[in-house]
Amino acid sequence: KQRKKHKIAENRRRQQTNGPTRQRRRRTHIYSRTDENSSGNGSPPPRIIDNVTSLMTQFDWSKIQQVQAAYNDAIAYNKVVGVPLYPATQPIHSTLELIRIPTYLSSLRLITYLRKIPEFELIDSDDRVILVKHNLLAVVFMHIVLIYDPVADTYHEHNTQDPIFQGKDWIEILGEEFYHDLTATAKKLIQILEYDRVIIKLLLLIIIFTKAFCGYDIAHEPSLNNRFIVSNIHSITTHLFTNLINSLSAIQRLSS
């Protein structure tokens, strides 16, 4: 009995000496940027940040890489022809030239980009036509954020042989007031998103998947044959967009 008491007392002394076991801090791999320029294969570079649980799942990151690949393929597939190549400057002096060169090229690339997104092919063929026909103009304008350099006031698709288009030519065609509004919006988005280009690429998809996004022609815009599929794809894309924004915002707060 005395021996048992001695053993209990010895165990107590040992626990007091060692103290409570310290919990291991969990380390979570998350990504600080999603810009395709940050790595060779388009996958975001890893950062290890203590006590942070990433809002992005592995599936989310695979979708991001899919978006990056679709956009890059669309750019590579639709190369500029018949004009001087980068770093040459291509002047534009008429509305026809504005439509025929930069606007037409952007439209082709954006349509190809959409067709390389698997979810887009799930949409009814007539519904795809409706969405593209009525929302493409808004997508082309949003695409300006990806190609606009606010410092030089020029336009150029990254990592291409496209010539440089100058803002002063656009002013001549669009008018100074409209051009100022256009570039002011682009500058704000560039500043807010801090050049995280994949966010804009997701936003392009959200615009396309938004029925009646351009309200100017709602009265003449046909109904969709299967609005539930479009709504579901819109929700999935918006969820991915939101997760990415929240994840990057959390990283930014920790870094500041």
JSON list of C-alpha atoms in Angstrom, two decimals, residues 3 5 16-17 29-30 32 52 64 73 76 92 95 124 133 136 139 146 151 158 162 170 172 182 195 200 205 220 225:
[
{"chain": "A", "resi": 3, "resn": "ARG", "atom": "CA", "xyz": [4.51, 1.44, -2.32]},
{"chain": "A", "resi": 5, "resn": "LYS", "atom": "CA", "xyz": [1.20, 5.83, -2.58]},
{"chain": "A", "resi": 16, "resn": "GLN", "atom": "CA", "xyz": [4.38, 19.13, -12.56]},
{"chain": "A", "resi": 17, "resn": "THR", "atom": "CA", "xyz": [7.97, 19.11, -13.82]},
{"chain": "A", "resi": 29, "resn": "HIS", "atom": "CA", "xyz": [-0.47, 25.54, -47.46]},
{"chain": "A", "resi": 30, "resn": "ILE", "atom": "CA", "xyz": [-2.23, 28.37, -49.25]},
{"chain": "A", "resi": 32, "resn": "SER", "atom": "CA", "xyz": [-0.56, 34.22, -52.19]},
{"chain": "A", "resi": 52, "resn": "VAL", "atom": "CA", "xyz": [-4.85, 29.97, -41.46]},
{"chain": "A", "resi": 64, "resn": "ILE", "atom": "CA", "xyz": [-8.63, 28.14, -61.38]},
{"chain": "A", "resi": 73, "resn": "ASP", "atom": "CA", "xyz": [-5.28, 28.60, -75.18]},
{"chain": "A", "resi": 76, "resn": "ALA", "atom": "CA", "xyz": [-2.68, 31.34, -78.55]},
{"chain": "A", "resi": 92, "resn": "ILE", "atom": "CA", "xyz": [-6.40, 53.52, -85.14]},
{"chain": "A", "resi": 95, "resn": "THR", "atom": "CA", "xyz": [-14.57, 53.36, -85.68]},
{"chain": "A", "resi": 124, "resn": "ASP", "atom": "CA", "xyz": [-28.34, 24.51, -74.31]},
{"chain": "A", "resi": 133, "resn": "LYS", "atom": "CA", "xyz": [-25.15, 37.76, -78.21]},
{"chain": "A", "resi": 136, "resn": "LEU", "atom": "CA", "xyz": [-20.44, 39.79, -75.18]},
{"chain": "A", "resi": 139, "resn": "VAL", "atom": "CA", "xyz": [-17.36, 41.16, -71.57]},
{"chain": "A", "resi": 146, "resn": "LEU", "atom": "CA", "xyz": [-6.63, 42.73, -68.61]},
{"chain": "A", "resi": 151, "resn": "VAL", "atom": "CA", "xyz": [0.64, 54.41, -66.69]},
{"chain": "A", "resi": 158, "resn": "HIS", "atom": "CA", "xyz": [0.10, 40.11, -72.15]},
{"chain": "A", "resi": 162, "resn": "ASP", "atom": "CA", "xyz": [-0.16, 41.89, -80.58]},
{"chain": "A", "resi": 170, "resn": "TRP", "atom": "CA", "xyz": [-9.38, 55.75, -78.72]},
{"chain": "A", "resi": 172, "resn": "GLU", "atom": "CA", "xyz": [-10.26, 60.44, -81.14]},
{"chain": "A", "resi": 182, "resn": "LEU", "atom": "CA", "xyz": [-14.06, 53.89, -69.44]},
{"chain": "A", "resi": 195, "resn": "TYR", "atom": "CA", "xyz": [-3.35, 43.01, -60.96]},
{"chain": "A", "resi": 200, "resn": "ILE", "atom": "CA", "xyz": [-11.06, 39.31, -63.98]},
{"chain": "A", "resi": 205, "resn": "LEU", "atom": "CA", "xyz": [-17.49, 34.22, -67.05]},
{"chain": "A", "resi": 220, "resn": "HIS", "atom": "CA", "xyz": [-36.03, 42.00, -76.81]},
{"chain": "A", "resi": 225, "resn": "ASN", "atom": "CA", "xyz": [-34.69, 27.17, -72.72]}
]
